[in-house]
Amino acid sequence: MPLFFLSYARIPGDRRSGPDPDRLVFDFYMRLRNRVAAYAGVSGPDAGFVELPGTTGEEVAEALSRCRVFVPLYSKRYFTDPQCGRQWTSVTRGAAPAAPPRIVPVLWTPYPATSVPQAVQETPAVPESAADGEDGYATMGLHQLLDLEEGQAQQVVEWLARRIVATAAGARPHGDPDPAALARLPDAFATLPPSPPLRITVLAPSEGRLPIGREPSRYGPDPLDWSPYGPVAGGPVAEQVRELARNLRFDPEVVSFDKALVELRGTGTPAAPWILIVDPWALQDAEAARQAGAFDAAHRPWTAVLTALADDDPQTKEHSERLRGLLESTFPRFVREGRIGQQTAVRGLGAADTFAQWFCELVESVYMRYLRYIQPRSSLGSSDRGIGPGADGGGSGTDEGGGAEAGR
């Protein structure tokens, strides 16, 4: 039974080659676990738990239900991650009203005050009795301290470990270890009404207009029925991105590509930022490829392209090189001008979770570019989403090529 459960929002990236993009989270976890174990006089496995690659849902649910202290890594990404929101619900819904929740938050990366969900506002990451080195921690966050200020970072780790042990002494585990029950919990962070509009367009064939030889199991009567990662991964992509957009506090409109052509060709002031989601199999249709290529050539800065090349689809995997070639020839501008992560999103994402994470990245990125296009630069700081002009730099407040936050 772990004393603490470390909750974090995963960074999108290819975990099949190269270092894991979440490696700094895991490095921090091991430091914290070792210090908690030393202060509490327990073994490492009894001190803490974090979801590593390959961890099963049953293991996560069991650790979450048995832990005494919940340790969330606060960041803008964290507050828009539905899984993190459900974990928060799990540990707070059973807390006695007279007792504070058993939560010791960590400021992982700084975030706008207006991005904090209502459920989190009473649990700040930097309380009045903070650690030595508080100034650096409160301004940079622990992620950057671990990269730049080893001495201050270790002081913060020691302070957090002592807080966790003290909090665990007065807490008792509660919860349901059933992973299915955890998945059904509401997202505690999806409590604010949707704000800005967002256009999401899906370019995919229906089952009646599939390319010759294409297996039909992932399609339906309408293009919006397309399920690139299969039914077990969440069903139609249109439903998944609609939920993700709402969790990001947008008001999404999801339509098929053919129904959006008139607006896509328009030259007036756009009504919303735009995400185009593409099934590369659809580009075997010459007319669809021509129209999609025109979308690329229009050079609209408030748009982005996201595509799926599912690793678990044998036919897609077999033809992946050819399909990726279709994507690169259809969307040369998006591939050429996008940052590294954005280029990957255009060339095709193999897993459902990576697709969802990059969708969230691109939504924030195109929203900032949309604001820059339709509003004077001086008015950005007063937008109703509270995102200042320094929050994005063209890519959702992140360095998708692996900078100080790597998109967290």
Short mmCIF file of N, CA, C and O in Angstrom, two decimals, residues 130-226:
data_model
loop_
_atom_site.label_atom_id
_atom_site.label_comp_id
_atom_site.label_asym_id
_atom_site.label_seq_id
_atom_site.Cartn_x
_atom_site.Cartn_y
_atom_site.Cartn_z
N ALA A 130 6.18 27.31 2.63
CA ALA A 130 6.80 26.62 1.50
C ALA A 130 8.22 26.22 1.83
O ALA A 130 8.73 26.44 2.92
N ALA A 131 8.87 25.66 0.80
CA ALA A 131 10.22 25.11 1.01
C ALA A 131 11.27 26.19 0.93
O ALA A 131 11.04 27.29 0.47
N ASP A 132 12.49 25.84 1.42
CA ASP A 132 13.64 26.67 1.13
C ASP A 132 13.80 26.70 -0.40
O ASP A 132 13.55 25.72 -1.07
N GLY A 133 14.25 27.82 -0.92
CA GLY A 133 14.32 27.92 -2.37
C GLY A 133 12.97 28.17 -2.99
O GLY A 133 12.77 27.88 -4.16
N GLU A 134 12.02 28.70 -2.19
CA GLU A 134 10.65 28.90 -2.67
C GLU A 134 10.60 29.80 -3.88
O GLU A 134 9.78 29.59 -4.79
N ASP A 135 11.45 30.84 -3.93
CA ASP A 135 11.38 31.80 -5.02
C ASP A 135 11.53 31.12 -6.37
O ASP A 135 10.75 31.33 -7.28
N GLY A 136 12.54 30.28 -6.49
CA GLY A 136 12.76 29.58 -7.75
C GLY A 136 11.64 28.60 -8.05
O GLY A 136 11.19 28.48 -9.19
N TYR A 137 11.19 27.90 -7.04
CA TYR A 137 10.11 26.93 -7.21
C TYR A 137 8.83 27.62 -7.64
O TYR A 137 8.13 27.17 -8.57
N ALA A 138 8.47 28.74 -7.01
CA ALA A 138 7.22 29.42 -7.30
C ALA A 138 7.22 30.10 -8.65
O ALA A 138 6.17 30.28 -9.26
N THR A 139 8.38 30.47 -9.14
CA THR A 139 8.44 31.17 -10.42
C THR A 139 8.72 30.25 -11.60
O THR A 139 8.15 30.42 -12.68
N MET A 140 9.56 29.25 -11.40
CA MET A 140 9.94 28.37 -12.50
C MET A 140 9.20 27.04 -12.49
O MET A 140 9.02 26.42 -13.55
N GLY A 141 8.82 26.56 -11.31
CA GLY A 141 8.27 25.22 -11.21
C GLY A 141 9.37 24.20 -11.05
O GLY A 141 10.55 24.44 -11.39
N LEU A 142 9.01 23.03 -10.54
CA LEU A 142 10.03 22.02 -10.23
C LEU A 142 10.66 21.44 -11.50
O LEU A 142 11.83 21.06 -11.50
N HIS A 143 9.89 21.34 -12.57
CA HIS A 143 10.43 20.79 -13.82
C HIS A 143 11.70 21.52 -14.23
O HIS A 143 12.73 20.91 -14.51
N GLN A 144 11.65 22.87 -14.24
CA GLN A 144 12.81 23.64 -14.66
C GLN A 144 13.90 23.63 -13.60
O GLN A 144 15.10 23.62 -13.94
N LEU A 145 13.53 23.60 -12.33
CA LEU A 145 14.55 23.51 -11.29
C LEU A 145 15.37 22.23 -11.43
O LEU A 145 16.59 22.24 -11.23
N LEU A 146 14.71 21.14 -11.76
CA LEU A 146 15.43 19.87 -11.92
C LEU A 146 16.43 19.95 -13.05
O LEU A 146 17.47 19.27 -13.03
N ASP A 147 16.12 20.77 -14.06
CA ASP A 147 17.04 20.95 -15.19
C ASP A 147 18.17 21.93 -14.88
O ASP A 147 19.30 21.73 -15.32
N LEU A 148 17.84 22.99 -14.10
CA LEU A 148 18.77 24.11 -14.00
C LEU A 148 19.37 24.33 -12.62
O LEU A 148 20.49 24.83 -12.52
N GLU A 149 18.62 24.04 -11.56
CA GLU A 149 19.05 24.40 -10.21
C GLU A 149 19.01 23.18 -9.31
O GLU A 149 18.07 22.97 -8.56
N GLU A 150 20.02 22.36 -9.41
CA GLU A 150 20.02 21.08 -8.69
C GLU A 150 19.89 21.27 -7.19
O GLU A 150 19.14 20.55 -6.52
N GLY A 151 20.58 22.27 -6.65
CA GLY A 151 20.52 22.47 -5.20
C GLY A 151 19.12 22.84 -4.73
O GLY A 151 18.59 22.26 -3.77
N GLN A 152 18.49 23.82 -5.40
CA GLN A 152 17.13 24.20 -5.03
C GLN A 152 16.15 23.06 -5.26
O GLN A 152 15.23 22.85 -4.47
N ALA A 153 16.34 22.32 -6.34
CA ALA A 153 15.44 21.21 -6.63
C ALA A 153 15.47 20.18 -5.51
O ALA A 153 14.43 19.69 -5.07
N GLN A 154 16.66 19.86 -5.01
CA GLN A 154 16.76 18.88 -3.94
C GLN A 154 16.12 19.38 -2.66
O GLN A 154 15.49 18.61 -1.92
N GLN A 155 16.22 20.70 -2.38
CA GLN A 155 15.56 21.25 -1.21
C GLN A 155 14.04 21.10 -1.32
O GLN A 155 13.37 20.77 -0.34
N VAL A 156 13.51 21.33 -2.51
CA VAL A 156 12.07 21.19 -2.71
C VAL A 156 11.64 19.73 -2.56
O VAL A 156 10.61 19.42 -1.96
N VAL A 157 12.45 18.82 -3.09
CA VAL A 157 12.13 17.40 -2.95
C VAL A 157 12.09 17.00 -1.48
O VAL A 157 11.19 16.27 -1.04
N GLU A 158 13.07 17.46 -0.70
CA GLU A 158 13.09 17.15 0.73
C GLU A 158 11.86 17.71 1.43
O GLU A 158 11.24 17.03 2.25
N TRP A 159 11.49 18.93 1.09
CA TRP A 159 10.32 19.56 1.70
C TRP A 159 9.04 18.80 1.34
O TRP A 159 8.19 18.54 2.20
N LEU A 160 8.92 18.41 0.09
CA LEU A 160 7.74 17.65 -0.33
C LEU A 160 7.68 16.29 0.37
O LEU A 160 6.60 15.84 0.78
N ALA A 161 8.82 15.64 0.49
CA ALA A 161 8.84 14.33 1.15
C ALA A 161 8.37 14.45 2.61
O ALA A 161 7.59 13.62 3.09
N ARG A 162 8.84 15.50 3.30
CA ARG A 162 8.40 15.67 4.69
C ARG A 162 6.90 15.96 4.77
O ARG A 162 6.21 15.47 5.65
N ARG A 163 6.39 16.77 3.84
CA ARG A 163 4.95 17.06 3.81
C ARG A 163 4.13 15.80 3.56
O ARG A 163 3.09 15.58 4.18
N ILE A 164 4.61 14.96 2.66
CA ILE A 164 3.88 13.73 2.34
C ILE A 164 3.82 12.81 3.55
O ILE A 164 2.77 12.26 3.89
N VAL A 165 4.95 12.65 4.23
CA VAL A 165 4.98 11.76 5.39
C VAL A 165 4.08 12.32 6.50
O VAL A 165 3.32 11.57 7.14
N ALA A 166 4.11 13.63 6.72
CA ALA A 166 3.26 14.23 7.75
C ALA A 166 1.78 14.08 7.39
O ALA A 166 0.94 13.79 8.25
N THR A 167 1.44 14.27 6.13
CA THR A 167 0.05 14.14 5.70
C THR A 167 -0.41 12.70 5.77
O THR A 167 -1.55 12.42 6.15
N ALA A 168 0.44 11.78 5.42
CA ALA A 168 0.07 10.36 5.44
C ALA A 168 -0.24 9.88 6.84
O ALA A 168 -1.08 8.98 7.04
N ALA A 169 0.40 10.48 7.85
CA ALA A 169 0.19 10.04 9.22
C ALA A 169 -1.25 10.25 9.68
O ALA A 169 -1.75 9.53 10.53
N GLY A 170 -1.94 11.23 9.10
CA GLY A 170 -3.31 11.49 9.52
C GLY A 170 -4.34 11.11 8.49
O GLY A 170 -5.48 11.58 8.54
N ALA A 171 -3.97 10.29 7.52
CA ALA A 171 -4.89 9.95 6.43
C ALA A 171 -5.11 8.45 6.37
O ALA A 171 -4.25 7.65 6.73
N ARG A 172 -6.30 8.09 5.88
CA ARG A 172 -6.61 6.68 5.66
C ARG A 172 -7.04 6.49 4.21
O ARG A 172 -7.73 7.35 3.65
N PRO A 173 -6.62 5.39 3.59
CA PRO A 173 -6.99 5.18 2.18
C PRO A 173 -8.50 4.94 2.06
O PRO A 173 -9.14 4.40 2.95
N HIS A 174 -9.03 5.38 0.94
CA HIS A 174 -10.41 5.08 0.62
C HIS A 174 -10.55 5.08 -0.89
O HIS A 174 -9.76 5.68 -1.60
N GLY A 175 -11.55 4.40 -1.41
CA GLY A 175 -11.76 4.38 -2.84
C GLY A 175 -12.11 2.99 -3.33
O GLY A 175 -12.16 2.03 -2.57
N ASP A 176 -12.35 2.92 -4.63
CA ASP A 176 -12.75 1.67 -5.28
C ASP A 176 -11.61 1.22 -6.18
O ASP A 176 -11.23 1.93 -7.11
N PRO A 177 -11.02 0.04 -5.92
CA PRO A 177 -9.90 -0.41 -6.74
C PRO A 177 -10.31 -0.92 -8.11
O PRO A 177 -9.48 -1.43 -8.86
N ASP A 178 -11.59 -0.81 -8.48
CA ASP A 178 -12.08 -1.30 -9.76
C ASP A 178 -11.71 -0.29 -10.86
O ASP A 178 -12.19 0.84 -10.85
N PRO A 179 -10.87 -0.68 -11.86
CA PRO A 179 -10.50 0.27 -12.91
C PRO A 179 -11.70 0.72 -13.74
O PRO A 179 -11.72 1.85 -14.24
N ALA A 180 -12.71 -0.13 -13.89
CA ALA A 180 -13.90 0.27 -14.64
C ALA A 180 -14.64 1.38 -13.89
O ALA A 180 -15.17 2.32 -14.49
N ALA A 181 -14.67 1.27 -12.55
CA ALA A 181 -15.32 2.31 -11.75
C ALA A 181 -14.56 3.63 -11.88
O ALA A 181 -15.17 4.70 -11.96
N LEU A 182 -13.24 3.56 -11.92
CA LEU A 182 -12.43 4.77 -12.07
C LEU A 182 -12.72 5.44 -13.42
O LEU A 182 -12.85 6.66 -13.51
N ALA A 183 -12.85 4.62 -14.47
CA ALA A 183 -13.10 5.17 -15.80
C ALA A 183 -14.46 5.85 -15.91
O ALA A 183 -14.66 6.72 -16.75
N ARG A 184 -15.40 5.46 -15.04
CA ARG A 184 -16.74 6.04 -15.10
C ARG A 184 -16.87 7.32 -14.29
O ARG A 184 -17.90 8.01 -14.38
N LEU A 185 -15.87 7.64 -13.49
CA LEU A 185 -15.95 8.84 -12.67
C LEU A 185 -15.95 10.10 -13.54
O LEU A 185 -15.32 10.13 -14.60
N PRO A 186 -16.61 11.15 -13.09
CA PRO A 186 -16.57 12.41 -13.85
C PRO A 186 -15.20 13.07 -13.76
O PRO A 186 -14.47 12.88 -12.79
N ASP A 187 -14.88 13.83 -14.77
CA ASP A 187 -13.65 14.60 -14.80
C ASP A 187 -13.85 15.85 -13.94
O ASP A 187 -14.62 16.73 -14.28
N ALA A 188 -13.14 15.93 -12.83
CA ALA A 188 -13.31 17.05 -11.90
C ALA A 188 -12.90 18.38 -12.51
O ALA A 188 -13.31 19.44 -12.02
N PHE A 189 -12.10 18.34 -13.57
CA PHE A 189 -11.61 19.58 -14.17
C PHE A 189 -12.51 20.11 -15.27
O PHE A 189 -12.31 21.21 -15.75
N ALA A 190 -13.48 19.33 -15.68
CA ALA A 190 -14.38 19.74 -16.77
C ALA A 190 -15.63 20.38 -16.18
O ALA A 190 -16.75 19.96 -16.45
N THR A 191 -15.44 21.40 -15.38
CA THR A 191 -16.57 22.00 -14.67
C THR A 191 -16.95 23.37 -15.20
O THR A 191 -18.03 23.86 -14.91
N LEU A 192 -16.07 24.00 -15.98
CA LEU A 192 -16.38 25.32 -16.49
C LEU A 192 -17.15 25.21 -17.81
O LEU A 192 -16.93 24.27 -18.58
N PRO A 193 -18.04 26.14 -18.09
CA PRO A 193 -18.76 26.10 -19.37
C PRO A 193 -17.81 26.32 -20.53
O PRO A 193 -16.78 26.97 -20.38
N PRO A 194 -18.13 25.75 -21.69
CA PRO A 194 -17.26 25.97 -22.84
C PRO A 194 -17.21 27.44 -23.20
O PRO A 194 -18.15 28.18 -22.99
N SER A 195 -16.09 27.86 -23.74
CA SER A 195 -15.90 29.28 -24.04
C SER A 195 -15.76 29.52 -25.54
O SER A 195 -16.76 29.64 -26.24
N PRO A 196 -14.56 29.57 -26.09
CA PRO A 196 -14.45 29.94 -27.51
C PRO A 196 -14.91 28.79 -28.42
O PRO A 196 -14.80 27.62 -28.06
N PRO A 197 -15.38 29.13 -29.62
CA PRO A 197 -15.75 28.07 -30.57
C PRO A 197 -14.52 27.42 -31.17
O PRO A 197 -13.44 28.02 -31.24
N LEU A 198 -14.68 26.20 -31.61
CA LEU A 198 -13.61 25.45 -32.27
C LEU A 198 -14.23 24.62 -33.38
O LEU A 198 -15.20 23.90 -33.15
N ARG A 199 -13.69 24.73 -34.58
CA ARG A 199 -14.14 23.92 -35.71
C ARG A 199 -13.25 22.68 -35.80
O ARG A 199 -12.02 22.79 -35.81
N ILE A 200 -13.86 21.53 -35.89
CA ILE A 200 -13.13 20.27 -36.10
C ILE A 200 -13.74 19.59 -37.31
O ILE A 200 -14.95 19.35 -37.36
N THR A 201 -12.92 19.31 -38.31
CA THR A 201 -13.39 18.70 -39.54
C THR A 201 -12.71 17.36 -39.73
O THR A 201 -11.50 17.24 -39.53
N VAL A 202 -13.48 16.35 -40.09
CA VAL A 202 -12.96 15.00 -40.27
C VAL A 202 -13.01 14.64 -41.76
O VAL A 202 -14.07 14.64 -42.38
N LEU A 203 -11.83 14.35 -42.32
CA LEU A 203 -11.72 13.88 -43.69
C LEU A 203 -11.48 12.38 -43.66
O LEU A 203 -10.38 11.92 -43.37
N ALA A 204 -12.53 11.63 -43.89
CA ALA A 204 -12.46 10.16 -43.88
C ALA A 204 -13.57 9.64 -44.78
O ALA A 204 -14.61 10.29 -44.93
N PRO A 205 -13.40 8.47 -45.36
CA PRO A 205 -14.48 7.89 -46.17
C PRO A 205 -15.55 7.26 -45.28
O PRO A 205 -15.29 6.91 -44.12
N SER A 206 -16.74 7.14 -45.80
CA SER A 206 -17.77 6.32 -45.16
C SER A 206 -17.60 4.89 -45.65
O SER A 206 -16.84 4.62 -46.59
N GLU A 207 -18.29 3.96 -45.02
CA GLU A 207 -18.13 2.56 -45.39
C GLU A 207 -18.60 2.29 -46.82
O GLU A 207 -18.19 1.31 -47.44
N GLY A 208 -19.47 3.17 -47.35
CA GLY A 208 -19.94 2.99 -48.72
C GLY A 208 -19.03 3.60 -49.76
O GLY A 208 -19.27 3.42 -50.96
N ARG A 209 -17.97 4.32 -49.34
CA ARG A 209 -17.07 4.97 -50.29
C ARG A 209 -15.61 4.68 -49.95
O ARG A 209 -14.74 5.54 -50.06
N LEU A 210 -15.36 3.46 -49.54
CA LEU A 210 -13.99 3.08 -49.17
C LEU A 210 -13.14 2.84 -50.41
O LEU A 210 -13.65 2.42 -51.46
N PRO A 211 -11.83 3.10 -50.30
CA PRO A 211 -10.94 2.71 -51.40
C PRO A 211 -11.02 1.21 -51.66
O PRO A 211 -11.32 0.42 -50.74
N ILE A 212 -10.78 0.83 -52.88
CA ILE A 212 -10.85 -0.59 -53.24
C ILE A 212 -9.90 -1.40 -52.37
O ILE A 212 -8.71 -1.07 -52.24
N GLY A 213 -10.45 -2.44 -51.74
CA GLY A 213 -9.64 -3.32 -50.91
C GLY A 213 -9.52 -2.91 -49.46
O GLY A 213 -8.99 -3.68 -48.64
N ARG A 214 -10.00 -1.72 -49.10
CA ARG A 214 -9.88 -1.26 -47.71
C ARG A 214 -10.85 -2.02 -46.82
O ARG A 214 -12.04 -2.11 -47.10
N GLU A 215 -10.34 -2.56 -45.72
CA GLU A 215 -11.15 -3.31 -44.77
C GLU A 215 -12.13 -2.36 -44.06
O GLU A 215 -11.72 -1.30 -43.58
N PRO A 216 -13.43 -2.70 -43.95
CA PRO A 216 -14.44 -1.72 -43.51
C PRO A 216 -14.71 -1.66 -42.02
O PRO A 216 -15.55 -0.86 -41.59
N SER A 217 -14.04 -2.46 -41.19
CA SER A 217 -14.47 -2.59 -39.79
C SER A 217 -14.35 -1.30 -38.99
O SER A 217 -15.03 -1.15 -37.96
N ARG A 218 -13.54 -0.35 -39.43
CA ARG A 218 -13.35 0.88 -38.66
C ARG A 218 -14.14 2.06 -39.23
O ARG A 218 -13.89 3.21 -38.87
N TYR A 219 -15.10 1.76 -40.06
CA TYR A 219 -15.89 2.81 -40.69
C TYR A 219 -17.38 2.56 -40.45
O TYR A 219 -17.79 1.50 -39.98
N GLY A 220 -18.18 3.58 -40.78
CA GLY A 220 -19.62 3.48 -40.62
C GLY A 220 -20.33 4.22 -41.74
O GLY A 220 -19.71 4.63 -42.72
N PRO A 221 -21.64 4.41 -41.61
CA PRO A 221 -22.42 5.05 -42.68
C PRO A 221 -22.00 6.49 -42.95
O PRO A 221 -22.26 7.01 -44.04
N ASP A 222 -21.39 7.16 -41.97
CA ASP A 222 -21.02 8.56 -42.11
C ASP A 222 -19.51 8.70 -41.87
O ASP A 222 -18.93 7.92 -41.10
N PRO A 223 -18.85 9.67 -42.49
CA PRO A 223 -17.42 9.87 -42.23
C PRO A 223 -17.11 10.08 -40.75
O PRO A 223 -16.02 9.71 -40.29
N LEU A 224 -18.05 10.66 -39.99
CA LEU A 224 -17.81 10.88 -38.56
C LEU A 224 -17.84 9.59 -37.75
O LEU A 224 -17.54 9.61 -36.55
N ASP A 225 -18.20 8.47 -38.38
CA ASP A 225 -18.20 7.18 -37.69
C ASP A 225 -16.83 6.52 -37.72
O ASP A 225 -16.65 5.45 -37.12
N TRP A 226 -15.89 7.13 -38.40
CA TRP A 226 -14.55 6.55 -38.51
C TRP A 226 -13.90 6.38 -37.14
O TRP A 226 -13.83 7.30 -36.34
#
